[in-house]
Coordinates of C-alpha atoms in Angstrom, one line a residue:
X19 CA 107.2 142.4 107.7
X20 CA 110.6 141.9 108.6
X21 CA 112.8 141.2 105.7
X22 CA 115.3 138.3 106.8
X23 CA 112.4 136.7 108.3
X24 CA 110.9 136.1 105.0
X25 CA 114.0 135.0 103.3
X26 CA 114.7 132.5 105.8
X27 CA 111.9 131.2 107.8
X28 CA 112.4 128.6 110.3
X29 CA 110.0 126.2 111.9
X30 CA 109.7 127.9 115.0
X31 CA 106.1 129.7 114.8
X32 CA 106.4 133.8 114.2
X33 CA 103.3 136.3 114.1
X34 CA 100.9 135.9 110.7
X35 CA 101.6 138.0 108.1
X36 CA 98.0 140.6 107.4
X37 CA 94.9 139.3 105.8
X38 CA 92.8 136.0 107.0
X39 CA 94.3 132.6 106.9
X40 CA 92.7 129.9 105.1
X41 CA 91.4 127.1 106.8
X42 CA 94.4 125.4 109.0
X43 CA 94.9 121.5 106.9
X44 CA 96.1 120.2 109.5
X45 CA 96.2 121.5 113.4
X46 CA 99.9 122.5 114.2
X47 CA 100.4 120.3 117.8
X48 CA 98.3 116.9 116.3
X49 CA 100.9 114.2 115.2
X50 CA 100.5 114.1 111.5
X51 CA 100.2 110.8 109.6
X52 CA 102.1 111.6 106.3
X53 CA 100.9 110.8 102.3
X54 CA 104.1 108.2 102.5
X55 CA 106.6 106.8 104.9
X56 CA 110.0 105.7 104.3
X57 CA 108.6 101.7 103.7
X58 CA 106.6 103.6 100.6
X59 CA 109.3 105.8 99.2
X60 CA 111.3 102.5 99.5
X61 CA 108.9 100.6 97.9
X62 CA 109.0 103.1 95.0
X63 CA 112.5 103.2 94.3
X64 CA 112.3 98.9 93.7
X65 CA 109.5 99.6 91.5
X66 CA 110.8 102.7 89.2
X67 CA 113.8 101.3 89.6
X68 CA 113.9 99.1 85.7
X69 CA 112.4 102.3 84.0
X70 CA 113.9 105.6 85.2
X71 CA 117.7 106.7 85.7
X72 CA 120.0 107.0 88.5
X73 CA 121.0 110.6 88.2
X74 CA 124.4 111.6 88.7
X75 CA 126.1 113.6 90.7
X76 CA 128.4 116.3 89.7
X77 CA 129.9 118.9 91.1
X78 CA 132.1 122.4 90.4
X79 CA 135.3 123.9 92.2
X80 CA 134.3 127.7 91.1
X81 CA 130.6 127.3 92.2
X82 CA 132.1 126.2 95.6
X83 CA 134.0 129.3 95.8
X84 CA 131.2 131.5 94.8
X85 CA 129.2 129.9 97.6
X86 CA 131.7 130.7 100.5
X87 CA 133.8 127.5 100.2
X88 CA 131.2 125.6 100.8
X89 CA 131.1 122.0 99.1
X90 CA 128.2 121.7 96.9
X91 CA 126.9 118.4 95.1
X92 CA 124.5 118.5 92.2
X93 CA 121.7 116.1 91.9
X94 CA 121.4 116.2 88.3
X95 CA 117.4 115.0 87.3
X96 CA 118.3 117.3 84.4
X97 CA 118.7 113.9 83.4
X98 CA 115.8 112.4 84.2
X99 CA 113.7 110.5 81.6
X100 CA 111.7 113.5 80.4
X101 CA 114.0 116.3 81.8
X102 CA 112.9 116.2 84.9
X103 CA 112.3 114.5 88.2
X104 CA 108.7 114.3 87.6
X105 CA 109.2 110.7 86.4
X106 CA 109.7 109.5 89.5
X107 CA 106.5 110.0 90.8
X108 CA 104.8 109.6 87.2
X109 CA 106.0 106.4 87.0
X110 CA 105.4 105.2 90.2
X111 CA 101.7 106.3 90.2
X112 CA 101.6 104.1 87.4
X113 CA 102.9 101.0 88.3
X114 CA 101.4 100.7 91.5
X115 CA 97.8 100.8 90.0
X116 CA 96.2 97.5 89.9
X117 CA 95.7 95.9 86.5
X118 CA 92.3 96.3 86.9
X119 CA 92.8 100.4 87.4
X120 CA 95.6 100.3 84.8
X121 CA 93.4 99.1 82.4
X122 CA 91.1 102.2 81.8
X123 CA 94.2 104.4 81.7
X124 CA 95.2 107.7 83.6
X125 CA 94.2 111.3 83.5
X126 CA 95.6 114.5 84.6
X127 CA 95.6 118.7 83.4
X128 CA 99.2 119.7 82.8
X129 CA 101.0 121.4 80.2
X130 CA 104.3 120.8 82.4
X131 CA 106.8 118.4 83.2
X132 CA 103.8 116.1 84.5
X133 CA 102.4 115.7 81.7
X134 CA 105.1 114.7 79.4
X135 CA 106.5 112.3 82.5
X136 CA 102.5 111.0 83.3
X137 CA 102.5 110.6 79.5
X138 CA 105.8 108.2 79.2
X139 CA 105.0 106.4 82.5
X140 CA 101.8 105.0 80.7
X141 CA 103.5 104.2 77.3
X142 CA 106.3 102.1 79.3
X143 CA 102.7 100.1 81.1
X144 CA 100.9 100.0 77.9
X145 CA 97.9 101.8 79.2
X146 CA 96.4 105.4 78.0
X147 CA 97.2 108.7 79.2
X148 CA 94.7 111.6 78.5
X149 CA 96.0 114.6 78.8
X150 CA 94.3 117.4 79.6
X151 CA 95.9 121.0 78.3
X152 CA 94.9 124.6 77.7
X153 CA 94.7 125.2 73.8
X154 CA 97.4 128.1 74.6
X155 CA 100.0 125.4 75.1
X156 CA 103.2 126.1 73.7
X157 CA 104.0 123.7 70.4
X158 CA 106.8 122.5 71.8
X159 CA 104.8 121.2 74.7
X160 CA 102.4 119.9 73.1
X161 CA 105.1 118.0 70.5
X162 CA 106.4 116.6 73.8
X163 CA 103.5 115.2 75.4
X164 CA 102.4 113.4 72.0
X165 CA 105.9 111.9 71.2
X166 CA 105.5 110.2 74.4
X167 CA 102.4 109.0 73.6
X168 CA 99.5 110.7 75.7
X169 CA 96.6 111.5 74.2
X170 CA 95.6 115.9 74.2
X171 CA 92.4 117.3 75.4
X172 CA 92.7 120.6 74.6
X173 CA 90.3 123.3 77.1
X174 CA 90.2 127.1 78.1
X175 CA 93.4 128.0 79.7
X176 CA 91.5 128.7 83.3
X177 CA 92.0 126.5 86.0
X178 CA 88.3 126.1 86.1
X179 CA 88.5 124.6 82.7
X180 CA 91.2 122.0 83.3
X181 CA 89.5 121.1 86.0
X182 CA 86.0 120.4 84.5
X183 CA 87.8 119.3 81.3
X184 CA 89.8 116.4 83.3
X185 CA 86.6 115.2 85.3
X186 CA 84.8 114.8 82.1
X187 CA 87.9 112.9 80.3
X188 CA 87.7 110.8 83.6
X189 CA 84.2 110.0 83.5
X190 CA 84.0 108.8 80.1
X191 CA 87.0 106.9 80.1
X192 CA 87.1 104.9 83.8
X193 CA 90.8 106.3 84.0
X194 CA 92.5 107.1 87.5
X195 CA 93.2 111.0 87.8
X196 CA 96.9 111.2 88.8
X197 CA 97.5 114.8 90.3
X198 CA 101.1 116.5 89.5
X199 CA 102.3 116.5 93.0
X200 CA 99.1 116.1 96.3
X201 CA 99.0 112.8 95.6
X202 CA 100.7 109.8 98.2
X203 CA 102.7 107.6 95.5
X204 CA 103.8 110.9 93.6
X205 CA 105.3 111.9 96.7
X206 CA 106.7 108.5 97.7
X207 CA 108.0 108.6 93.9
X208 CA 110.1 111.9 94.0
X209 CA 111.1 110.8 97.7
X210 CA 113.7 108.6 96.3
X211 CA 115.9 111.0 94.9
X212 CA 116.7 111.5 98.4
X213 CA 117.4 107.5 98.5
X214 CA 120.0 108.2 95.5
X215 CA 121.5 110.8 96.7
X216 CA 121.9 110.1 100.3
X217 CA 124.0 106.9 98.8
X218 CA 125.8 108.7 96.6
X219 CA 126.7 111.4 99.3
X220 CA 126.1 110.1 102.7
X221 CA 127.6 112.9 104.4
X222 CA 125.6 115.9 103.8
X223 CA 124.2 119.1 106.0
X224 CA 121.5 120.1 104.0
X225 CA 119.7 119.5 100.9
X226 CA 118.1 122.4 98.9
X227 CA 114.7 121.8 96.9
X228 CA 113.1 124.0 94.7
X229 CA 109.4 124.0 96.0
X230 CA 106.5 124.8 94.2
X231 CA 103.2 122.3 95.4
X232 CA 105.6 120.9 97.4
X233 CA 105.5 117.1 96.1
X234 CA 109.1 116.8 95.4
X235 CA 110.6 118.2 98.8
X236 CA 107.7 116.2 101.0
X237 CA 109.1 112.8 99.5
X238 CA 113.0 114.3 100.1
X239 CA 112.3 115.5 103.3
X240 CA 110.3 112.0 104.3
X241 CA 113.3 110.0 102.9
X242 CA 115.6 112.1 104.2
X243 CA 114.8 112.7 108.1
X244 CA 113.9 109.0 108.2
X245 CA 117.3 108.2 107.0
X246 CA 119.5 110.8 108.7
X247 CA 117.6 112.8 111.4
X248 CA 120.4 115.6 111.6
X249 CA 120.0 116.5 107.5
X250 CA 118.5 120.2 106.9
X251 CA 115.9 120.2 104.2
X252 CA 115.5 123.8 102.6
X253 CA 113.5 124.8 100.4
X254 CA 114.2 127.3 97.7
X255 CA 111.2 129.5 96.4
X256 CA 110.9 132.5 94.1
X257 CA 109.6 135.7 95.1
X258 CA 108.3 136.4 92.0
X259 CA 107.8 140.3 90.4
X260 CA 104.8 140.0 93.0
X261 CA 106.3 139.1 95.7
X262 CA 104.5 136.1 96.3
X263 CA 106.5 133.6 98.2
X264 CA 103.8 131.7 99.7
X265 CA 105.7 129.0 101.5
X266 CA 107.6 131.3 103.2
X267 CA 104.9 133.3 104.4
X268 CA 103.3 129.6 105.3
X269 CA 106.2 128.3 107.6
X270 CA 106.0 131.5 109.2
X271 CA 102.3 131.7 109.6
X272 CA 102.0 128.1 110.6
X273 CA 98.9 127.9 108.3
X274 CA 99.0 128.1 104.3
X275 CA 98.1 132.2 104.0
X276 CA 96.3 133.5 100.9
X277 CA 98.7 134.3 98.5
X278 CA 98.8 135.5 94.6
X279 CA 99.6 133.2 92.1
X280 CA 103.7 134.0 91.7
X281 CA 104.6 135.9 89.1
X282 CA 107.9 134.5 87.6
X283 CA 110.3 133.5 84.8
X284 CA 110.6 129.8 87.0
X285 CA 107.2 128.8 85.5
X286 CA 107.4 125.4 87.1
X287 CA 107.4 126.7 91.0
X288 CA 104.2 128.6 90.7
X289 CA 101.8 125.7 91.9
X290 CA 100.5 126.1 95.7
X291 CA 101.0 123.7 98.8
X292 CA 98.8 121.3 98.9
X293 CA 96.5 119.4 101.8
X294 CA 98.8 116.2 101.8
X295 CA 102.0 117.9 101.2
X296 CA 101.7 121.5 103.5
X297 CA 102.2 119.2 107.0
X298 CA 105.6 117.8 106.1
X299 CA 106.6 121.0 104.8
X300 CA 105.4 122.4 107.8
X301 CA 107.3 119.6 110.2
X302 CA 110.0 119.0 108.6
X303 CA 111.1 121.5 106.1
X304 CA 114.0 123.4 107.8
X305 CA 113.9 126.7 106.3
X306 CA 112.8 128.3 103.2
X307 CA 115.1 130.5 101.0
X308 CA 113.2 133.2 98.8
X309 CA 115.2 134.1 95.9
X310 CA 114.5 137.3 93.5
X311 CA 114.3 136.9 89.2
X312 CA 117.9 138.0 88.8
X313 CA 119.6 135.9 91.0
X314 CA 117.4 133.0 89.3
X315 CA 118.9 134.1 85.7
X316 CA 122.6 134.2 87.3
X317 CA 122.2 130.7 88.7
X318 CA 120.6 129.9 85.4
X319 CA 123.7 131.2 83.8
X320 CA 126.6 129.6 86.3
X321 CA 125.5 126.5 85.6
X322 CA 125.5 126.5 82.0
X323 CA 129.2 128.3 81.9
X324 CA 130.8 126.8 84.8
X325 CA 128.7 123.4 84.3
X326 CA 128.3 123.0 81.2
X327 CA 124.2 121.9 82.0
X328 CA 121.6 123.1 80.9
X329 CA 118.8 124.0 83.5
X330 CA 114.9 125.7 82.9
X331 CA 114.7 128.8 85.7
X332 CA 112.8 126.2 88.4
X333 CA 115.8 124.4 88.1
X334 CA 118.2 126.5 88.8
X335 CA 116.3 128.0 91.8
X336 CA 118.4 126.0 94.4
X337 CA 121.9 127.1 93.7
X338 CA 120.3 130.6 93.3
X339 CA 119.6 130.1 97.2
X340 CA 122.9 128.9 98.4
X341 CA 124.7 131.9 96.1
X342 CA 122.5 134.1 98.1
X343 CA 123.0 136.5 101.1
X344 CA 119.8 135.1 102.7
X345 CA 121.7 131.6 103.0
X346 CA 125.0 132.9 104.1
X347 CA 123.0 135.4 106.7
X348 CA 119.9 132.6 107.8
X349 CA 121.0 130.9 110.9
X350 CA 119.7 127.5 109.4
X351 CA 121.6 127.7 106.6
X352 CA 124.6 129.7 107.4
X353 CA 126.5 126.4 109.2
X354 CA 125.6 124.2 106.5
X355 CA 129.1 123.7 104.6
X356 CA 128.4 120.1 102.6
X357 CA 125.1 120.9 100.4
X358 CA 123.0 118.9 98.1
X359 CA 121.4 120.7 95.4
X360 CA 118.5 119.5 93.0
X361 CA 118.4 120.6 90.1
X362 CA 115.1 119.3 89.0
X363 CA 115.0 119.8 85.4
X364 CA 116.3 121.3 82.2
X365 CA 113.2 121.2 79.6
X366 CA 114.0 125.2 78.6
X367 CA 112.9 126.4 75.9
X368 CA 115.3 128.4 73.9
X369 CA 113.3 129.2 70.8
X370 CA 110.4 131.3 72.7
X371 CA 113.4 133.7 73.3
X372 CA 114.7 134.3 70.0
X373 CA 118.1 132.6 71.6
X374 CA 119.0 130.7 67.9
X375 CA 118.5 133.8 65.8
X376 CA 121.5 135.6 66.9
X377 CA 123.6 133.4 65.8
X378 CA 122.2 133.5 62.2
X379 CA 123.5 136.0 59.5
X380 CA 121.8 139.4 59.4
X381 CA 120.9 138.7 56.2
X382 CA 118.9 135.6 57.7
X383 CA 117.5 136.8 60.1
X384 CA 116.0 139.5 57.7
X385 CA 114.6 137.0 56.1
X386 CA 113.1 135.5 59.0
X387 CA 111.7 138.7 60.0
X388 CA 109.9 138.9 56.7

């Protein structure tokens, strides 16, 4: 398989990688009818608009250097309610239930950003959120998803499990199952941090998305093309140690291939495209940029010295794309000189790394050792 074409793969069709396709969601020349238009992800923004933040904007002289003088501007849902633009669509799955729906609650299986940001949406509407997670949940997680009130159903950690787990929640309780990114008003939700940042920088060439099940860059690149037809929407994906990038080897294929589950320190991107959001990646994604685990930890670690932000590995999976030689080589990307980059959250946890210890005495951390 040719090596550039994986990096950067552009909408024009190119031979299959091996091994059988699965089923085609959608057939390549039928007009699609999206999950959300522009009239929804408008809709959306009036609706979120009294509970979540407008994230900033910010941007860095030295990081501009480092990507070839190129002018790059940071959408920051670092500072997001919850840490992460998964509010957006939380929130607006919420709010646009009835009162009649609202009033049996929500559901979902997450031990994510979802879940924390499905969680809050519900508190701020009054309603229950049951929360399904896998019992090896990390504390912190878990600490996370009460303080914002949802209520834990803890389960296996298979897939199979959360699944089963979540339809059972669901049929004792009556409450609406809100998926973390397949789902029409989650999409329409994370659609408007194109809105923002389209007014906050109306003049850009391309906007780069980290992409995982592909919610957040179907609502961007929705909001965007309707908005400025010209913009280039890129997404940035994560090989993994596997080498696994399976939207890549989807815009190439034309059809979503089979594909292992990625293995890789950006935890957040290793969800798979799903049957509402694979045709807008597929029509109007521009390109996808695979990035490898190191350049993820030196984007990871640009932004917190030059920044001065702190950024989980999904986050920092876009400017690990536009520091990259696949960007500066692709022929979608290599033009592009006035870039929007999301960085979509910043929940990192620093104590599964030991990262506080050092900084201890030795004769502390001894003690801690004990």
């Amino acid at each position: 398989m040719d090596e550039e074409a994986v990096a950067v793969a552009p909408n024009g069709q190119e031979d299959a990688p091996t091994g059988a396709p699965l089923p085609i969601l959608d057939e390549p020349d039928k007009p699609s009818i999206y999950a959300a238009t522009i009239d929804d992800i408008e809709q959306a923004a009036g609706r979120i608009a009294p509970h979540a933040h407008f994230t900033p904007v910010q941007t860095c002289r030295s990081l501009d250097q480092l990507a070839g003088s190129r002018s790059l501007f940071f959408k920051c849902e670092i500072f997001q309610r919850t840490g992460a633009f998964k509010f957006r669509g939380a929130c607006n799955s919420v709010f646009a239930l009835s009162e009649e729906e609202a009033s049996k609650g929500v559901v979902t299986h997450s031990s994510g950003n979802h879940a924390a940001a499905l969680a809050l949406a519900a508190k701020l509407r009054g309603i229950p959120a049951h929360i399904v997670v896998p019992r090896t949940t990390p504390q912190c997680k878990v600490d996370a998803i009460m303080g914002y009130g949802g209520k834990l159903h803890f389960c296996e950690p298979t897939m199979e499990a959360r699944e089963e787990a979540c339809a059972r929640v669901q049929a004792e309780t009556g409450a609406v199952f809100i998926p973390p990114y397949n789902y029409g008003p989650v999409i329409a939700g994370q659609g408007t941090i194109a809105l923002e940042f389209l007014a906050q920088v109306p003049d850009l060439d391309a906007l780069v998305v980290p992409i995982s099940g592909g919610g957040m860059i179907s609502g961007i690149a929705l909001a965007a093309k309707a908005l400025r037809p010209g913009i280039k929407v890129i997404a940035a994906e994560p090989a993994g140690t596997n080498g696994a990038p399976d939207t890549a080897l989807a815009k190439m294929a034309g059809w979503v291939v089979p594909c292992a589950r990625t293995d890789t320190i950006a935890d957040g991107l290793q969800g798979r495209l799903g049957s509402l959001t694979w045709p807008v990646v597929r029509d109007l994604v521009d390109g996808v940029v695979v990035v490898d685990e190191a350049e993820i930890v030196n984007a990871m670690r640009l932004i917190m010295e030059r920044m001065k932000l702190v950024v989980e590995p999904s986050g920092a999976v876009g400017l690990a794309a536009v520091l990259s030689p696949a960007w500066a080589s692709g022929h979608v990307t290599r033009e592009c000189t006035r870039v929007g980059v999301v960085l979509c959250g910043g929940n990192l946890d620093l104590g599964a790394k030991g990262f506080w210890d050092m900084w201890l005495p030795k004769s502390q951390q001894a003690q801690d050792e004990d």
